[in-house]
Tab-separated table of C-alpha atoms in Angstrom:
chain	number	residue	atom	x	y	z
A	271	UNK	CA	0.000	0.000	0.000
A	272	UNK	CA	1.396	3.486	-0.907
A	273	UNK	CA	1.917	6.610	1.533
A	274	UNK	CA	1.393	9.829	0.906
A	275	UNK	CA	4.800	12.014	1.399
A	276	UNK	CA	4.185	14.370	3.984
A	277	UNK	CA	6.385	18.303	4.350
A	278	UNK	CA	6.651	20.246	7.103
A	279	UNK	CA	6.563	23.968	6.439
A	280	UNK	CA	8.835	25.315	9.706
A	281	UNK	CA	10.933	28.212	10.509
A	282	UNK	CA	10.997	31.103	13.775
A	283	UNK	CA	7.808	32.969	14.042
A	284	UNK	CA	6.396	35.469	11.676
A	285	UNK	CA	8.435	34.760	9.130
A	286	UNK	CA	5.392	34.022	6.228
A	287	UNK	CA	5.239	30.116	7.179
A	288	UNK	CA	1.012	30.202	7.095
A	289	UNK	CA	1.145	32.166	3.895
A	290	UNK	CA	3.145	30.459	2.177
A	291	UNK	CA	1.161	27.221	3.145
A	292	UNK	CA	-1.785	28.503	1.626
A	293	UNK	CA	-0.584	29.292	-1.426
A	294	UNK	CA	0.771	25.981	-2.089
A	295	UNK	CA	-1.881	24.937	-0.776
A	296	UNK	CA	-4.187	27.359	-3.402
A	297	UNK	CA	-7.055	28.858	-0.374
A	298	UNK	CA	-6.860	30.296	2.802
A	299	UNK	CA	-6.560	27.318	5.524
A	300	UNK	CA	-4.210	28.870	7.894
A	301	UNK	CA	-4.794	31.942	9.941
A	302	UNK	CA	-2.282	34.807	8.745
A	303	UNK	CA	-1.708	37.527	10.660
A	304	UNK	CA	1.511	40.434	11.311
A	305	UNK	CA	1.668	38.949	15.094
A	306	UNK	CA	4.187	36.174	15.882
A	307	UNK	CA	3.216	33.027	16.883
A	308	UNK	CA	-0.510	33.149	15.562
A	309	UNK	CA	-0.389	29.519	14.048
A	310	UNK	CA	-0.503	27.070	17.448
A	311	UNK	CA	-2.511	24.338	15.885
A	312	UNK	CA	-1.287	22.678	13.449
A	313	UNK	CA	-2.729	22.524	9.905
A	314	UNK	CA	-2.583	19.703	7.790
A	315	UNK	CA	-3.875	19.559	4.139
A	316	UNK	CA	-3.159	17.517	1.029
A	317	UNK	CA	-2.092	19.252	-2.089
A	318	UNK	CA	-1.622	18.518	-5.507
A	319	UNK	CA	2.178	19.750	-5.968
A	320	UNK	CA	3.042	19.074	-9.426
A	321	UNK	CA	0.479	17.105	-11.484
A	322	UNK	CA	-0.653	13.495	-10.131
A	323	UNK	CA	1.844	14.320	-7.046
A	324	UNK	CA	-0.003	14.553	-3.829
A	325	UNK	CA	1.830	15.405	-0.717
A	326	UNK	CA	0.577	15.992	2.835
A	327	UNK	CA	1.583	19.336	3.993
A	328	UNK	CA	1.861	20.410	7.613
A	329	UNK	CA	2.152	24.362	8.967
A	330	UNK	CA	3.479	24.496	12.322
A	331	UNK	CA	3.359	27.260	14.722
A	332	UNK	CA	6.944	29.182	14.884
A	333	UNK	CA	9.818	27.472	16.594
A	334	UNK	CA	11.408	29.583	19.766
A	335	UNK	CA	13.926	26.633	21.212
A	336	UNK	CA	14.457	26.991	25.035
A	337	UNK	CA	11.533	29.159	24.982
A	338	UNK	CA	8.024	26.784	25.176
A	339	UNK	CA	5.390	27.824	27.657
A	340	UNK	CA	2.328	26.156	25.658
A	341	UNK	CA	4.294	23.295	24.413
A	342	UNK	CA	4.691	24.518	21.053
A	343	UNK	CA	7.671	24.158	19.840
A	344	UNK	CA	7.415	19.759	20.812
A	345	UNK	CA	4.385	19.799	18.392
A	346	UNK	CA	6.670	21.268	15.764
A	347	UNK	CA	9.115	18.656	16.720
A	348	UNK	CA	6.350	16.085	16.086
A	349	UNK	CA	5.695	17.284	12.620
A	350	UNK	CA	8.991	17.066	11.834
A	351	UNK	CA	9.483	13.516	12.927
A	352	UNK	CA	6.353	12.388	10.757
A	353	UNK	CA	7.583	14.315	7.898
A	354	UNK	CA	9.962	12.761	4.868
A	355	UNK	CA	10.621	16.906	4.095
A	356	UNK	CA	11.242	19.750	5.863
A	357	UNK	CA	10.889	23.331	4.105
A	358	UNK	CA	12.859	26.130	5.860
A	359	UNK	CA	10.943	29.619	5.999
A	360	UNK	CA	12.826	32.616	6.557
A	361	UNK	CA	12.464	36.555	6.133
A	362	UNK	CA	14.741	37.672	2.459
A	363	UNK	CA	14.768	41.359	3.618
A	364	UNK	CA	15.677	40.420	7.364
A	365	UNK	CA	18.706	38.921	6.381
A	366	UNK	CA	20.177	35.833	8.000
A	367	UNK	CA	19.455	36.455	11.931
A	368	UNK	CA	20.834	34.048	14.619
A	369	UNK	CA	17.099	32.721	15.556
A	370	UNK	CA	16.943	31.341	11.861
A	371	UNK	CA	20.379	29.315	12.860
A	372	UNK	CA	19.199	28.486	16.301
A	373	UNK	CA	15.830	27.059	14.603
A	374	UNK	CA	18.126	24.915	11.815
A	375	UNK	CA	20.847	23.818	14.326
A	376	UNK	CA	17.676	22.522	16.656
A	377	UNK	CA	15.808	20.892	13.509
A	378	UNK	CA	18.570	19.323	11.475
A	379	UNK	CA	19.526	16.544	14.528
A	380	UNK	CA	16.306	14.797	12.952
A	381	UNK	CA	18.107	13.809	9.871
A	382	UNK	CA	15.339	15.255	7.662
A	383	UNK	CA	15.878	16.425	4.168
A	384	UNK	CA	15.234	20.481	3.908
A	385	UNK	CA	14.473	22.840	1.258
A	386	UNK	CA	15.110	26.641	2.138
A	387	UNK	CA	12.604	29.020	1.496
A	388	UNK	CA	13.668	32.579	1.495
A	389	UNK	CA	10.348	34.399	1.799
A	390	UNK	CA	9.681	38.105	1.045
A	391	UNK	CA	11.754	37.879	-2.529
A	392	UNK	CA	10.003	40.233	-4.606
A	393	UNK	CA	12.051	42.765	-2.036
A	394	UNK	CA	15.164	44.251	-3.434
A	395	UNK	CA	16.545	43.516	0.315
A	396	UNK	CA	15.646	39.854	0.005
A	397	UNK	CA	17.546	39.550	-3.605
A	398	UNK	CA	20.507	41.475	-2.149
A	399	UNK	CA	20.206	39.302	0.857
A	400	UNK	CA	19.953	36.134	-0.686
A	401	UNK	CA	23.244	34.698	-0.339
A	402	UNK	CA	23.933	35.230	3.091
A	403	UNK	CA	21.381	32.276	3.435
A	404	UNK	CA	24.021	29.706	2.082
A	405	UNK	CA	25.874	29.696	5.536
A	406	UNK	CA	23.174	27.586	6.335
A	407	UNK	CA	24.193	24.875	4.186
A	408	UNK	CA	21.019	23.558	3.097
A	409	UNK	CA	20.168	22.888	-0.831
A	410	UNK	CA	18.526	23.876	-2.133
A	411	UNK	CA	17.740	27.382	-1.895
A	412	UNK	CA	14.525	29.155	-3.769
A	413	UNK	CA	13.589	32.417	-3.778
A	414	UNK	CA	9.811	32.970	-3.345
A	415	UNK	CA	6.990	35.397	-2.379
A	416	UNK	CA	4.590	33.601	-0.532
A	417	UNK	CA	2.283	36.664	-0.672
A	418	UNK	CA	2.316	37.332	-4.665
A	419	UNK	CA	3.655	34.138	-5.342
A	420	UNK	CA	6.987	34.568	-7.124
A	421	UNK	CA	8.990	31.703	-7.306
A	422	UNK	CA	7.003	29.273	-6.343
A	423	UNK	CA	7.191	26.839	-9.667
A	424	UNK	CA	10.802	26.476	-8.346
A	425	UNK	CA	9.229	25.708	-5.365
A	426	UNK	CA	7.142	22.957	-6.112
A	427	UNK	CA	9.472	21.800	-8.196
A	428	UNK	CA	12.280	21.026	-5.229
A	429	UNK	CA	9.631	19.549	-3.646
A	430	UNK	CA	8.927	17.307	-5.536
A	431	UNK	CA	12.132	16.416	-6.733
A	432	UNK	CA	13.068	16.208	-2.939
A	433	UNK	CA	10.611	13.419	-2.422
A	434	UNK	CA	10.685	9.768	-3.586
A	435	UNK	CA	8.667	8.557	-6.242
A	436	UNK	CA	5.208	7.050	-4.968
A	437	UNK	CA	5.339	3.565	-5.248
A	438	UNK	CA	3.031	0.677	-4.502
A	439	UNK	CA	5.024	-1.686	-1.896
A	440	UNK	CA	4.454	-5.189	-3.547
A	441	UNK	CA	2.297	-7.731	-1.212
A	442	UNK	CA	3.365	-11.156	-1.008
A	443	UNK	CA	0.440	-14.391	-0.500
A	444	UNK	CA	1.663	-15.000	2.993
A	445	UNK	CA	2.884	-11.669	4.181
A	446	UNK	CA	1.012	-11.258	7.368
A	447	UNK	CA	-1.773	-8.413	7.125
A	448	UNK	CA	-0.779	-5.109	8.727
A	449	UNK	CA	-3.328	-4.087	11.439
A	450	UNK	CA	-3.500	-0.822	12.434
A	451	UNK	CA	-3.995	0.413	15.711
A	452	UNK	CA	-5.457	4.174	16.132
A	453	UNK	CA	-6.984	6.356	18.183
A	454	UNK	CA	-6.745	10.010	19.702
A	455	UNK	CA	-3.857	10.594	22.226
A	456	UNK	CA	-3.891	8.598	25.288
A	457	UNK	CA	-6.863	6.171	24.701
A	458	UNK	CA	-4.747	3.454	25.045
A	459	UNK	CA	-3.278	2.282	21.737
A	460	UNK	CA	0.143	1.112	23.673
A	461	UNK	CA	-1.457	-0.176	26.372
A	462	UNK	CA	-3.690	-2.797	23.884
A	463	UNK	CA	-0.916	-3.628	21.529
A	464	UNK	CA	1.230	-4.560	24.888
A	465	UNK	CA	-1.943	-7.012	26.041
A	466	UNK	CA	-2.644	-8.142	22.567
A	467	UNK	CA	1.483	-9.115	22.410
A	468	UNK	CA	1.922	-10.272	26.467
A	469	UNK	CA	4.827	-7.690	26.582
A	470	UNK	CA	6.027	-4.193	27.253
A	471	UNK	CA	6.461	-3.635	23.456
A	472	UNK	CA	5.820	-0.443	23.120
A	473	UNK	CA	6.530	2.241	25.770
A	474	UNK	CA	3.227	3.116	27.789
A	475	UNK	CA	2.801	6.085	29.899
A	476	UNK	CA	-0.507	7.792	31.098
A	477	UNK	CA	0.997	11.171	29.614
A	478	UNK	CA	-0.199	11.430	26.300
A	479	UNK	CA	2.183	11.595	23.397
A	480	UNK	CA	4.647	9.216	25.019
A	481	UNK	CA	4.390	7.163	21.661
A	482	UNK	CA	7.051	8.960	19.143
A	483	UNK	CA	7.259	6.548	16.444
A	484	UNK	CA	5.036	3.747	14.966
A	485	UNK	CA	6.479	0.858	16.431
A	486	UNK	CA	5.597	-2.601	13.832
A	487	UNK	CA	5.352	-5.803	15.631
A	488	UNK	CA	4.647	-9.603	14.664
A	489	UNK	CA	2.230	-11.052	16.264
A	490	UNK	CA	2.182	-14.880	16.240
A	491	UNK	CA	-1.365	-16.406	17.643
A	492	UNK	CA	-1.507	-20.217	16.582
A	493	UNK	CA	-1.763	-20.829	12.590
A	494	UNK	CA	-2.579	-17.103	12.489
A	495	UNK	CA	-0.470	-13.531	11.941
A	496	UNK	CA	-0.573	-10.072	12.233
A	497	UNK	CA	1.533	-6.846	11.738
A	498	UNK	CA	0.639	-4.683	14.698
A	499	UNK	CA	1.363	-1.101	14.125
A	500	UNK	CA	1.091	1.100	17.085
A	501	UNK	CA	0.841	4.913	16.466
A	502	UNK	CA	1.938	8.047	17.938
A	503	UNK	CA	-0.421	10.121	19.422
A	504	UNK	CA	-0.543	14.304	20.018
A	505	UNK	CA	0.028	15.776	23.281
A	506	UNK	CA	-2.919	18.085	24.000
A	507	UNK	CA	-1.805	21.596	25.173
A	508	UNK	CA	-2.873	21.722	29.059
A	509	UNK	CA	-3.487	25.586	28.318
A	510	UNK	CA	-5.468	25.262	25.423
A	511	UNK	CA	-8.967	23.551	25.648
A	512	UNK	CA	-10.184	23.841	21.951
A	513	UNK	CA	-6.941	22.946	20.404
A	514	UNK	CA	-7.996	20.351	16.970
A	515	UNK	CA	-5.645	17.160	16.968
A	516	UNK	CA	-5.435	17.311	13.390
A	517	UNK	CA	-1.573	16.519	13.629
A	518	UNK	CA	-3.061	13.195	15.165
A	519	UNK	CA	-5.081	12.487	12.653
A	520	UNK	CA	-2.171	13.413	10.227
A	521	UNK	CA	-0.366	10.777	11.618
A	522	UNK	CA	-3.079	8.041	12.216
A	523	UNK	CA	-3.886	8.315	8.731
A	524	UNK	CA	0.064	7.646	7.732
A	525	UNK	CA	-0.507	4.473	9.190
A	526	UNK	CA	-3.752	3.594	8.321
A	527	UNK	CA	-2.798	3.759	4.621
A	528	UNK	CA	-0.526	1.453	4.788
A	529	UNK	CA	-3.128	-1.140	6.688
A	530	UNK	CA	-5.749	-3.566	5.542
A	531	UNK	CA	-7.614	-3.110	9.006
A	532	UNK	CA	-7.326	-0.050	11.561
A	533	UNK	CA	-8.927	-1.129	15.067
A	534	UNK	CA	-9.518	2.467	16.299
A	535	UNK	CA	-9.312	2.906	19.764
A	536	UNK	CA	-12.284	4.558	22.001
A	537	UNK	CA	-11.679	6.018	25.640
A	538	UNK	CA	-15.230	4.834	26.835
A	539	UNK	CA	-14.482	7.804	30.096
A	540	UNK	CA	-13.740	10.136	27.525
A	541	UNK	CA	-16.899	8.865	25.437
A	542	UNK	CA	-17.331	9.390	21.476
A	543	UNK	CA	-15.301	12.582	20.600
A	544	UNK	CA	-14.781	14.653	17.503
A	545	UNK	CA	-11.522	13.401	17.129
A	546	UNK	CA	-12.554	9.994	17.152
A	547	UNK	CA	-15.064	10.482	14.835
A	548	UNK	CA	-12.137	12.020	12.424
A	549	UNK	CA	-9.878	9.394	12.887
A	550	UNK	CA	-13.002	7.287	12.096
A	551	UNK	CA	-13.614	9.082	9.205
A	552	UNK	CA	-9.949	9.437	7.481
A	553	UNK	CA	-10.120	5.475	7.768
A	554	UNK	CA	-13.176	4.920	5.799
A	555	UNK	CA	-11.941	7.833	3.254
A	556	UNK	CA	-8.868	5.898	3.142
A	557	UNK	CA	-11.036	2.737	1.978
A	558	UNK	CA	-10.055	0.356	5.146
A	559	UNK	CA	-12.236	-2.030	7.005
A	560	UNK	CA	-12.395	-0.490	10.714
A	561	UNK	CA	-13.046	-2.472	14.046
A	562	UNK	CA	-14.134	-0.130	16.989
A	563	UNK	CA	-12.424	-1.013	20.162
A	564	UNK	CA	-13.916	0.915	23.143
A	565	UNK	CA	-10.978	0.514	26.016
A	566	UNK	CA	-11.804	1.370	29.744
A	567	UNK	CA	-15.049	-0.114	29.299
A	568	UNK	CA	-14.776	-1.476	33.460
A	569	UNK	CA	-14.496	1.914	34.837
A	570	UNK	CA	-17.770	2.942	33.424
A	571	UNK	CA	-21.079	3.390	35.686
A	572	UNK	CA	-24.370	2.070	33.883
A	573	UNK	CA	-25.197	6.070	33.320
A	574	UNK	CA	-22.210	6.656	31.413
A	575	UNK	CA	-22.107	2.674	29.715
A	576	UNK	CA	-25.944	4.136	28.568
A	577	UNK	CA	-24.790	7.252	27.191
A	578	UNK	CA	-21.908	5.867	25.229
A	579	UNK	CA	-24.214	3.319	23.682
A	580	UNK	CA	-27.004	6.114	22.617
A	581	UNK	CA	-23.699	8.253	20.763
A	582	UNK	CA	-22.614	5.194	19.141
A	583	UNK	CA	-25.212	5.416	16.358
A	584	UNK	CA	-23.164	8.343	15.228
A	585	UNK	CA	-19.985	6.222	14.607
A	586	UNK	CA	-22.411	3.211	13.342
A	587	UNK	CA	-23.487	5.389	10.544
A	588	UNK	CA	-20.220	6.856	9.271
A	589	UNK	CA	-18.281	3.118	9.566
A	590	UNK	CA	-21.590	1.160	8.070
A	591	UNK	CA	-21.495	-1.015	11.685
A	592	UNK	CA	-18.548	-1.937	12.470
A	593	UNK	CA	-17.143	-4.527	14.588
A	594	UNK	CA	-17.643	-3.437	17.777
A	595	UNK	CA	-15.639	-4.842	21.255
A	596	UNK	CA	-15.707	-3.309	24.688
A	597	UNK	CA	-12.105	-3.793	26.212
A	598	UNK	CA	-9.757	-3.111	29.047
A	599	UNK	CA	-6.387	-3.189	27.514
A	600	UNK	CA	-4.852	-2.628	31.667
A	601	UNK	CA	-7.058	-6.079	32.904
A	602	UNK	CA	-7.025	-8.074	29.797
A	603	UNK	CA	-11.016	-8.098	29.271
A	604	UNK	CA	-12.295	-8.918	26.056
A	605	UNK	CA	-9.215	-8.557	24.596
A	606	UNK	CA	-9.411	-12.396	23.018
A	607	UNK	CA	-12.616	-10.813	21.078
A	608	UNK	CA	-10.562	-8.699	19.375
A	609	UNK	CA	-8.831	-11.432	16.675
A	610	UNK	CA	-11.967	-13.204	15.526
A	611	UNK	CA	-13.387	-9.251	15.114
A	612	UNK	CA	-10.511	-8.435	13.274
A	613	UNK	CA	-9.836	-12.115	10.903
A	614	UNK	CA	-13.618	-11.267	10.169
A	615	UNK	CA	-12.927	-7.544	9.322
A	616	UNK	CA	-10.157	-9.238	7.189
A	617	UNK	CA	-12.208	-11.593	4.899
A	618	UNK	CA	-14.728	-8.833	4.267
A	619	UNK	CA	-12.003	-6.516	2.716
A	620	UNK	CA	-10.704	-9.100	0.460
A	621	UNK	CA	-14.025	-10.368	-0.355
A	622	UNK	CA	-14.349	-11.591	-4.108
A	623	UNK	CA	-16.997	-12.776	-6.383
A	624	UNK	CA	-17.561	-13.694	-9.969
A	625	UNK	CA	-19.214	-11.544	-12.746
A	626	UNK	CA	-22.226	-14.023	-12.383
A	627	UNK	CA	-23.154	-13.392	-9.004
A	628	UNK	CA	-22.063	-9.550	-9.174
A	629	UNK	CA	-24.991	-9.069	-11.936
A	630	UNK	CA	-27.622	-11.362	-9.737
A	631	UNK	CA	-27.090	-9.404	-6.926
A	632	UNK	CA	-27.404	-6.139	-8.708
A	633	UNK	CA	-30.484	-7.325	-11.129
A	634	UNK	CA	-32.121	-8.354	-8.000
A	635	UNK	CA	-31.237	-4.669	-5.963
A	636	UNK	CA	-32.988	-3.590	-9.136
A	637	UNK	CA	-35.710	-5.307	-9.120
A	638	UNK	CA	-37.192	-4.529	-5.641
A	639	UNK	CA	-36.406	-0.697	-6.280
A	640	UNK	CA	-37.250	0.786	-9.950
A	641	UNK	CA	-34.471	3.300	-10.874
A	642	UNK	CA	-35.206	7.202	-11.206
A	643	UNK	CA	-36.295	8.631	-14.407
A	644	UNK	CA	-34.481	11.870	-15.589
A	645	UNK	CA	-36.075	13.773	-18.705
A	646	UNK	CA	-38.766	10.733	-18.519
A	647	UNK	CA	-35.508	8.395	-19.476
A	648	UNK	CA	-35.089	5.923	-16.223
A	649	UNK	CA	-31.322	5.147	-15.531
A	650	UNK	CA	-30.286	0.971	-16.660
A	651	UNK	CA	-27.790	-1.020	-15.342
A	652	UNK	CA	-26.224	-2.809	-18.440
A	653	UNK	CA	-23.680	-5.364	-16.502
A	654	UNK	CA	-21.476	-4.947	-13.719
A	655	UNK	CA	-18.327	-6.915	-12.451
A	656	UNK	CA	-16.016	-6.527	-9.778
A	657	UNK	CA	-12.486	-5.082	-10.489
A	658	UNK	CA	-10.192	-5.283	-7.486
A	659	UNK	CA	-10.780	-6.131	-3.481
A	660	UNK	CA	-9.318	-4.451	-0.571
A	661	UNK	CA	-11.870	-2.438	-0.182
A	662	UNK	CA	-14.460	-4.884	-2.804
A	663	UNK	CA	-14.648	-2.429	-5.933
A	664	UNK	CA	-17.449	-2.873	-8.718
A	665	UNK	CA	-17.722	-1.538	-11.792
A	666	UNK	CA	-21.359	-0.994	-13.358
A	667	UNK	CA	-21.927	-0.401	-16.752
A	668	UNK	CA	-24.903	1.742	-17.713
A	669	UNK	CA	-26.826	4.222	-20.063
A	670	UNK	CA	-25.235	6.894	-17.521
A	671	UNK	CA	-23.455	7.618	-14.688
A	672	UNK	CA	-24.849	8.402	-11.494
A	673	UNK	CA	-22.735	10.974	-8.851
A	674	UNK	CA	-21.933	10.285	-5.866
A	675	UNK	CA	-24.347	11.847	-3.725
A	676	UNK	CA	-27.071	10.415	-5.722
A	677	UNK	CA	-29.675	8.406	-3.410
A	678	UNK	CA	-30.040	5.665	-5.786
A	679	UNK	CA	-25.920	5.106	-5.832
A	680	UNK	CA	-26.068	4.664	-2.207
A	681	UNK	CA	-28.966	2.414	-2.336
A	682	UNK	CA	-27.213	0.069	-4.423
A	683	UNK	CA	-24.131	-0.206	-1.921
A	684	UNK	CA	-26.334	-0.829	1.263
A	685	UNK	CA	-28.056	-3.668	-0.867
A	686	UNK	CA	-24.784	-5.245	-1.686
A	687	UNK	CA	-23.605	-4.506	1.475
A	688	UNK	CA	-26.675	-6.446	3.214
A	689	UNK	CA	-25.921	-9.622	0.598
A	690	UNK	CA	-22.557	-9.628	1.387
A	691	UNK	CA	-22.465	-8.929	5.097
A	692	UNK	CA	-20.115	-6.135	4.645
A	693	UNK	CA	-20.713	-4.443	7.630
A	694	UNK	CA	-17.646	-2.063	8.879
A	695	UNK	CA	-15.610	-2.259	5.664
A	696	UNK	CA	-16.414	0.655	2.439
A	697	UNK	CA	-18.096	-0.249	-0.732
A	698	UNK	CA	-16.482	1.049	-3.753
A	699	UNK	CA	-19.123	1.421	-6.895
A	700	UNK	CA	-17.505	2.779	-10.238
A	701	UNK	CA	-20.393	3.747	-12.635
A	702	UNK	CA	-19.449	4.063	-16.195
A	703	UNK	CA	-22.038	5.749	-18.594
A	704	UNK	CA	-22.690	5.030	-22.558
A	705	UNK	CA	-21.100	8.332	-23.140
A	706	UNK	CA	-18.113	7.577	-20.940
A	707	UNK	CA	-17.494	4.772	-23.359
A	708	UNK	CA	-18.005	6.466	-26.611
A	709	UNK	CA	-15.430	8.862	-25.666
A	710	UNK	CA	-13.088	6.209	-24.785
A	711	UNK	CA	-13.531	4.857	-28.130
């Protein structure tokens, strides 16, 4: 499974980091603004840097080292761990100052490979300016105006060519299935994948973001086995109450790509969160079958057990019922429930039928529901097959396409997934039309 590259756009406060995000990124995501230190979340995005090249980029708030009262500048160091690039910012008409040294001579210990971006260069200081930047030592070095946008073809460009080609990692037969194991910061994710293994494999700490790097493990149960892929999590500013864990979903979702499965992780205390339905929602986006895991489920009163189970519906709906087990990864309860959840989450990804039985079930979906009409002309299914598995992908033919949103699409995909007890895992329907294929010819 392939993995989107991910950059990390860093550099000392107010030096154009946000803008220049945006206009790679081609709208206004980030807050800009003349103060320093305005970006404190961070903002993730995926972006289209030179054609069919996708990349995930991540704006981090401004790096101060030796100065971090919120905890800033360790989520910068976060994003820079999780990235495979690193672009630079600094200020063309400031010059080279010592806090843009301090920031590289801090960042560059992570082994990353940088790009420097000397902002503000439709300035004549900046172009005078320029080559004091090469003390830094990192190539290359473009000149750009984040605000009009010079220079940024040469931008995108480096980028690019900074970044390894996006390649499909070949799957062998027997290769065990990579599971991955997600969930917001400090639900537990090391705590499960230590009782799932019977050892301290990972580190586990109550203080969230303990877990730096995804840590792979083989898991041997009988004839059965599984890749276990524990993920890092986002330490949640103690100052900051509204603060979006997108970086954590950032990095969940680096992991979940490269999964068949992802058991996401629930803090029953905590109960069903926004982030969790993110996370929850960047899996099925990602086309993976999901089981739910809801860890701490002992510590919870009837009141609270109740309310959990009346959110649930939420997270029922967005995952088409998934696999659902309550767990205590610190006891051990349940925790046996998890495998035949996930070996069954397994066989419904790969699931596989022949033409045949493809066009039965879709002649009979048919049959019990007449299609719409448009212009008095009612849509018809010609044939339909299935083209690939993991997610199950089908391709109908017909005398036109139907979009996405349209009622009778999703129709069809809840009838096949009712045939095929595809509960928890995404449908993928391709719908060619007659025109489609006259232009093709």
């Amino acid at each position: 499974m392939s993995q989107t590259p991910t950059v990390a756009i860093v550099g000392r406060p107010n030096v154009g980091k946000s803008t220049l995000f945006n206009r790679l990124l081609g709208r206004r995501l980030s807050i800009v603004h003349d103060k320093p230190g305005v970006t404190r979340d961070r903002i993730t995005a995926s972006v289209e840097i030179i054609p069919d090249r996708y990349v995930e980029l991540i704006d981090t708030g401004g790096l101060v080292p030796g100065d971090d009262p919120l905890g800033l500048n360790e989520q910068v160091e976060l994003a820079v761990r999780e990235s495979d690039l690193v672009v630079l910012v600094v200020d063309g008409r400031e010059g080279l100052v010592s806090p843009d040294e301090t920031v590289w001579h801090h960042l560059r210990r992570f082994g990353k490979p940088a790009i420097l971006a000397v902002n503000k260069g439709d300035t004549h200081e900046a172009k005078a300016r320029y080559g004091e930047f090469h003390r830094l030592g990192i190539d290359p070095q473009v000149l750009v105006s984040a605000e009009h946008g010079g220079g940024f073809h040469d931008l995108r460009a480096a980028i690019a060519s900074a970044l390894p080609e996006a390649t499909e990692a070949p799957e062998e037969a027997d290769a065990p299935p990579p599971i991955a194991v997600v969930g917001r910061p400090n639900v537990g994710k090391s705590s499960l994948v230590n009782k799932l293994l019977g050892e301290k494999r990972s580190l586990v700490s109550p203080i969230a973001g303990t877990t730096r790097d995804p840590v792979d493990t083989l898991l041997v149960r009988g004839e059965s086995q599984y890749l276990l892929v524990d993920t890092a999590g986002i330490r949640r500013r103690s100052q900051v109450t509204d603060t979006p864990e997108e970086l954590a979903v950032l990095m969940a979702k680096r992991q979940i790509e490269r999964a068949k499965v992802a058991v996401l992780v629930i803090d029953a205390a905590q109960g069903l969160t926004s982030g969790d339905m993110a996370i929850a929602g960047t899996a099925w986006e990602l086309g993976r079958a999901v089981v739910v895991a809801v860890n701490k489920w002992d510590l919870l009163e009837p009141e609270a057990r109740e309310k959990l189970d009346r959110d649930f519906p939420r997270l029922d709906e967005l995952l088409a019922n998934p696999p659902r087990v309550n767990v205590s990864a610190v006891t051990g309860r349940s925790i046996e429930k998890l495998f035949p959840a996930i070996d069954t989450a397994l066989a419904r990804f790969e699931t596989r039928l022949g033409t045949g039985e493809v066009n039965r079930m879709f002649e009979t979906a048919v049959g019990r529901r007449p299609p719409p009409a448009v212009h008095g002309r009612p849509w018809k299914m010609y044939y339909a097959t299935q083209v690939s598995t993991g997610p199950p992908t089908f391709m109908i033919f017909a005398n036109r396409t139907l979009s996405k949103a349209d009622s009778y699409r999703r129709y069809l995909e809840n009838r096949l997934r009712e045939a095929l007890d595809l509960d928890g895992v995404p449908i993928r329907l391709v719908i060619r039309g007659k025109k489609e294929e006259a232009k093709k010819g």
